[in-house]
Short mmCIF file of C-alpha atoms and ligand atoms in Angstrom, two decimals:
data_model
loop_
_atom_site.label_atom_id
_atom_site.label_comp_id
_atom_site.label_asym_id
_atom_site.label_seq_id
_atom_site.Cartn_x
_atom_site.Cartn_y
_atom_site.Cartn_z
CA VAL A 60 2.57 126.91 75.75
CA VAL A 61 5.09 125.24 78.25
CA LEU A 62 4.03 125.17 81.92
CA ARG A 63 6.87 125.62 84.58
CA LEU A 64 5.29 125.77 87.85
CA ILE A 65 6.26 125.58 91.48
CA LEU A 66 3.48 124.17 94.14
CA LEU A 67 3.87 125.24 97.49
CA GLY A 68 1.95 124.08 100.51
CA SER A 69 2.00 122.44 103.75
CA PRO A 70 1.81 118.87 104.67
CA GLY A 71 -1.94 118.18 104.31
CA SER A 72 -2.40 120.62 101.95
CA GLY A 73 -3.45 118.43 99.06
CA LYS A 74 -0.32 119.47 97.24
CA GLY A 75 0.55 115.70 96.28
CA THR A 76 -3.00 115.36 94.68
CA GLN A 77 -2.93 118.85 92.61
CA ALA A 78 0.58 117.92 91.40
CA ARG A 79 -0.68 114.50 90.37
CA MET A 80 -3.95 116.47 88.30
CA LEU A 81 -1.99 119.07 87.37
CA GLN A 82 0.42 116.16 85.41
CA GLU A 83 -2.35 114.33 84.20
CA GLY A 84 -4.11 117.15 82.99
CA TYR A 85 -1.62 119.09 81.32
CA GLN A 86 0.49 116.54 80.44
CA ILE A 87 3.74 118.28 82.46
CA VAL A 88 6.14 116.31 84.75
CA HIS A 89 5.63 116.40 88.48
CA VAL A 90 9.15 116.48 89.76
CA SER A 91 9.52 116.04 93.68
CA THR A 92 12.90 116.85 95.70
CA GLY A 93 12.47 113.32 97.11
CA ASP A 94 12.34 111.85 93.37
CA ILE A 95 15.42 113.38 92.21
CA LEU A 96 17.38 112.64 95.41
CA ARG A 97 15.93 109.23 94.94
CA ARG A 98 16.95 108.80 91.57
CA ALA A 99 20.37 110.38 91.48
CA ILE A 100 21.18 107.98 94.60
CA GLN A 101 19.66 104.72 92.90
CA ALA A 102 21.87 105.88 89.39
CA GLN A 103 24.81 106.10 92.01
CA THR A 104 25.96 109.34 89.87
CA GLU A 105 28.59 111.48 91.53
CA LEU A 106 25.81 114.16 92.97
CA GLY A 107 23.89 111.14 93.96
CA ARG A 108 26.71 109.99 95.85
CA LEU A 109 27.49 113.31 97.33
CA ALA A 110 23.63 113.69 98.57
CA GLN A 111 23.80 110.56 100.16
CA SER A 112 26.57 111.12 102.24
CA TYR A 113 25.23 114.23 103.70
CA MET A 114 22.06 112.35 104.41
CA ASP A 115 23.69 109.50 105.88
CA ASP A 116 25.12 111.88 108.39
CA GLY A 117 21.40 113.21 109.17
CA ASN A 118 21.96 116.55 106.83
CA LEU A 119 19.82 118.22 104.95
CA VAL A 120 21.22 118.08 101.33
CA PRO A 121 23.25 121.53 101.03
CA ASP A 122 21.94 124.50 98.45
CA ASP A 123 24.71 124.13 95.88
CA VAL A 124 24.27 120.21 95.81
CA MET A 125 20.49 120.70 95.45
CA LEU A 126 20.71 123.20 92.60
CA ARG A 127 22.91 121.00 90.50
CA LEU A 128 20.75 118.06 90.81
CA VAL A 129 18.01 120.23 89.53
CA LYS A 130 19.82 121.39 87.03
CA GLU A 131 21.09 117.83 85.77
CA THR A 132 17.39 116.89 86.34
CA LEU A 133 15.81 119.33 84.13
CA ASP A 134 17.97 119.42 81.61
CA ALA A 135 16.71 116.43 80.19
CA PRO A 136 14.32 116.56 77.51
CA ARG A 137 11.54 115.01 78.84
CA TYR A 138 11.27 118.49 80.97
CA GLU A 139 10.73 120.61 78.00
CA ALA A 140 7.09 120.44 77.50
CA GLY A 141 6.87 121.39 80.95
CA TYR A 142 7.04 120.71 84.85
CA VAL A 143 5.44 121.48 88.19
CA LEU A 144 7.95 121.38 90.96
CA ASP A 145 7.43 120.06 94.30
CA GLY A 146 9.56 120.69 97.54
CA PHE A 147 12.18 123.15 95.36
CA PRO A 148 13.14 125.76 95.98
CA ARG A 149 12.72 125.89 99.66
CA THR A 150 14.77 128.97 100.21
CA VAL A 151 15.35 132.33 99.16
CA PRO A 152 18.67 131.63 98.19
CA GLN A 153 17.51 128.87 95.74
CA SER A 154 15.06 130.43 94.40
CA THR A 155 17.44 133.25 93.45
CA ALA A 156 19.81 130.57 91.98
CA PHE A 157 16.80 128.86 90.23
CA GLU A 158 16.12 132.33 88.62
CA SER A 159 19.57 132.67 86.98
CA MET A 160 19.20 128.80 85.93
CA LEU A 161 15.99 129.81 83.77
CA LEU A 162 17.65 133.11 82.57
CA GLN A 163 20.16 131.06 81.21
CA TRP A 164 18.13 128.33 79.55
CA GLY A 165 15.81 131.30 78.47
CA ALA A 166 13.26 129.76 80.18
CA ALA A 167 10.14 131.81 82.49
CA LEU A 168 8.02 130.37 85.19
CA THR A 169 4.45 130.41 84.70
CA ALA A 170 3.22 130.85 87.98
CA VAL A 171 4.23 129.78 91.82
CA ILE A 172 0.85 128.33 92.90
CA SER A 173 0.34 128.74 96.98
CA LEU A 174 -2.25 126.29 98.51
CA GLU A 175 -3.20 127.80 101.33
CA VAL A 176 -4.65 125.73 104.17
CA ASN A 177 -6.26 127.13 107.61
CA ARG A 178 -4.54 125.86 110.47
CA GLU A 179 -7.14 124.66 112.22
CA VAL A 180 -8.67 122.86 108.96
CA LEU A 181 -5.29 121.14 108.52
CA ILE A 182 -4.83 120.14 112.33
CA HIS A 183 -8.58 118.57 112.17
CA ARG A 184 -7.78 116.78 108.39
CA LEU A 185 -4.39 115.16 109.71
CA SER A 186 -4.81 114.06 113.53
CA GLY A 187 -8.28 112.85 112.43
CA ARG A 188 -6.26 110.44 109.86
CA ARG A 189 -6.18 106.91 110.65
CA VAL A 190 -4.02 104.27 108.37
CA CYS A 191 -4.48 100.49 108.18
CA PRO A 192 -1.54 98.80 109.31
CA GLU A 193 -2.23 95.95 106.90
CA CYS A 194 -2.86 97.58 103.53
CA ALA A 195 -1.79 101.12 104.02
CA THR A 196 -5.62 102.75 103.10
CA THR A 197 -5.92 106.20 104.87
CA TYR A 198 -9.26 106.89 106.96
CA HIS A 199 -10.34 109.95 108.77
CA ILE A 200 -12.50 109.29 112.10
CA ASP A 201 -15.57 111.44 110.60
CA GLN A 202 -16.19 108.70 107.78
CA LEU A 203 -15.95 106.21 110.37
CA ASP A 204 -18.53 104.75 113.20
CA PRO A 205 -17.51 106.69 116.45
CA SER A 206 -19.51 103.80 118.51
CA GLY A 207 -16.92 100.82 117.69
CA GLU A 208 -13.39 100.06 116.89
CA LEU A 209 -12.10 101.85 114.22
CA ARG A 210 -11.03 98.74 111.72
CA CYS A 211 -10.23 98.73 108.27
CA THR A 212 -13.40 98.30 106.14
CA ARG A 213 -11.38 95.91 103.80
CA ASP A 214 -9.65 93.59 105.90
CA GLY A 215 -10.83 94.17 109.50
CA ALA A 216 -7.50 95.05 110.89
CA LEU A 217 -7.49 97.56 113.82
CA LEU A 218 -6.71 101.26 112.68
CA VAL A 219 -3.46 103.53 113.97
CA GLN A 220 -2.70 106.74 113.72
CA ARG A 221 1.00 107.85 112.69
CA LYS A 222 3.06 109.54 115.34
CA ASP A 223 3.26 112.44 113.11
CA ASP A 224 -0.40 112.92 112.53
CA ASP A 225 -1.25 114.05 116.23
CA ALA A 226 -2.45 117.16 116.74
CA GLN A 227 0.30 118.81 118.50
CA ALA A 228 3.06 117.15 116.01
CA VAL A 229 0.74 118.61 113.01
CA ALA A 230 0.83 122.27 114.72
CA ILE A 231 4.38 122.07 115.06
CA ARG A 232 5.00 121.11 111.42
CA PHE A 233 2.46 123.53 109.92
CA ASP A 234 4.08 126.54 112.01
CA ALA A 235 7.72 125.59 110.73
CA PHE A 236 6.53 125.55 107.18
CA GLU A 237 4.59 128.84 107.60
CA ARG A 238 7.94 130.32 108.90
CA GLU A 239 10.08 128.81 106.06
CA THR A 240 7.79 129.76 103.54
CA LEU A 241 6.96 133.18 104.37
CA PRO A 242 10.09 134.40 102.25
CA LEU A 243 9.79 132.08 99.29
CA LYS A 244 6.11 133.75 99.14
CA GLN A 245 7.41 137.37 99.25
CA PHE A 246 10.25 136.71 96.59
CA TYR A 247 7.80 135.54 94.08
CA ARG A 248 4.78 138.24 95.14
CA ASP A 249 7.49 140.76 94.25
CA ARG A 250 7.97 139.05 90.56
CA GLY A 251 4.47 139.25 90.13
CA LEU A 252 4.06 135.38 89.84
CA LEU A 253 2.52 134.27 93.24
CA ARG A 254 -0.92 132.88 93.40
CA GLU A 255 -2.58 131.95 96.78
CA ILE A 256 -5.29 129.46 96.40
CA ASP A 257 -7.76 128.32 99.22
CA GLY A 258 -6.70 124.38 99.59
CA SER A 259 -9.32 124.25 102.56
CA ARG A 260 -11.72 123.07 99.96
CA ALA A 261 -12.78 119.57 97.88
CA THR A 262 -10.04 118.86 95.60
CA GLY A 263 -11.77 119.27 92.82
CA GLU A 264 -12.79 122.91 93.43
CA VAL A 265 -9.03 123.85 94.07
CA PHE A 266 -8.14 122.17 91.01
CA LYS A 267 -10.79 124.37 89.37
CA ASP A 268 -8.78 127.26 90.69
CA ILE A 269 -5.41 126.12 89.48
CA GLN A 270 -7.34 125.66 85.81
CA ARG A 271 -8.42 129.53 85.73
CA ILE A 272 -4.80 130.71 86.72
CA LEU A 273 -3.41 128.50 84.04
CA ALA A 274 -5.97 129.31 81.20
ZN1 ZN B 544 -6.66 97.18 105.40
#
């Protein structure tokens, strides 16, 4: 069975981790929009240069360019065994166009998995995150001794908080994500493809749910 999946989840939902586990557990390719763009830009393809020109001007890559990039990417033999898409589609027009693309290929989506994370849990998870500026190890303040200075256990460097991890910034990102994703979820719910999973739990528990869906 060829698995063709779309993974939805807000920043901090653990989407990247689940995508990696899917890649390893099912031998399918994790395709993120960022990777597609980076590869095309590096290879200096016509589409890559076009995408770069939008990004250089500080704009989002428009739907039609993104679609052509996805088409070019997924057409390669390494994706025949299946894939998990991360960051695409982002909009209903992209989903509609992707649906016709799959139809042309005679391929079908297996499922759209949405990792649902409670707003408060997410804010706690992300706003408690601290990073070592020396070795990039990530910690959560819950794991650290609150009585002293927060230092990296590997090299002793003082830990810092990323700007976009402060509670207010996290809340804004989460709300924007929810707003943008709502129509997308409805689109796939209407097609009977949407599977919502509680992403607030431990990584292994979440993955077990995904395995059940794919069984
Ligand atoms: Zn460190």
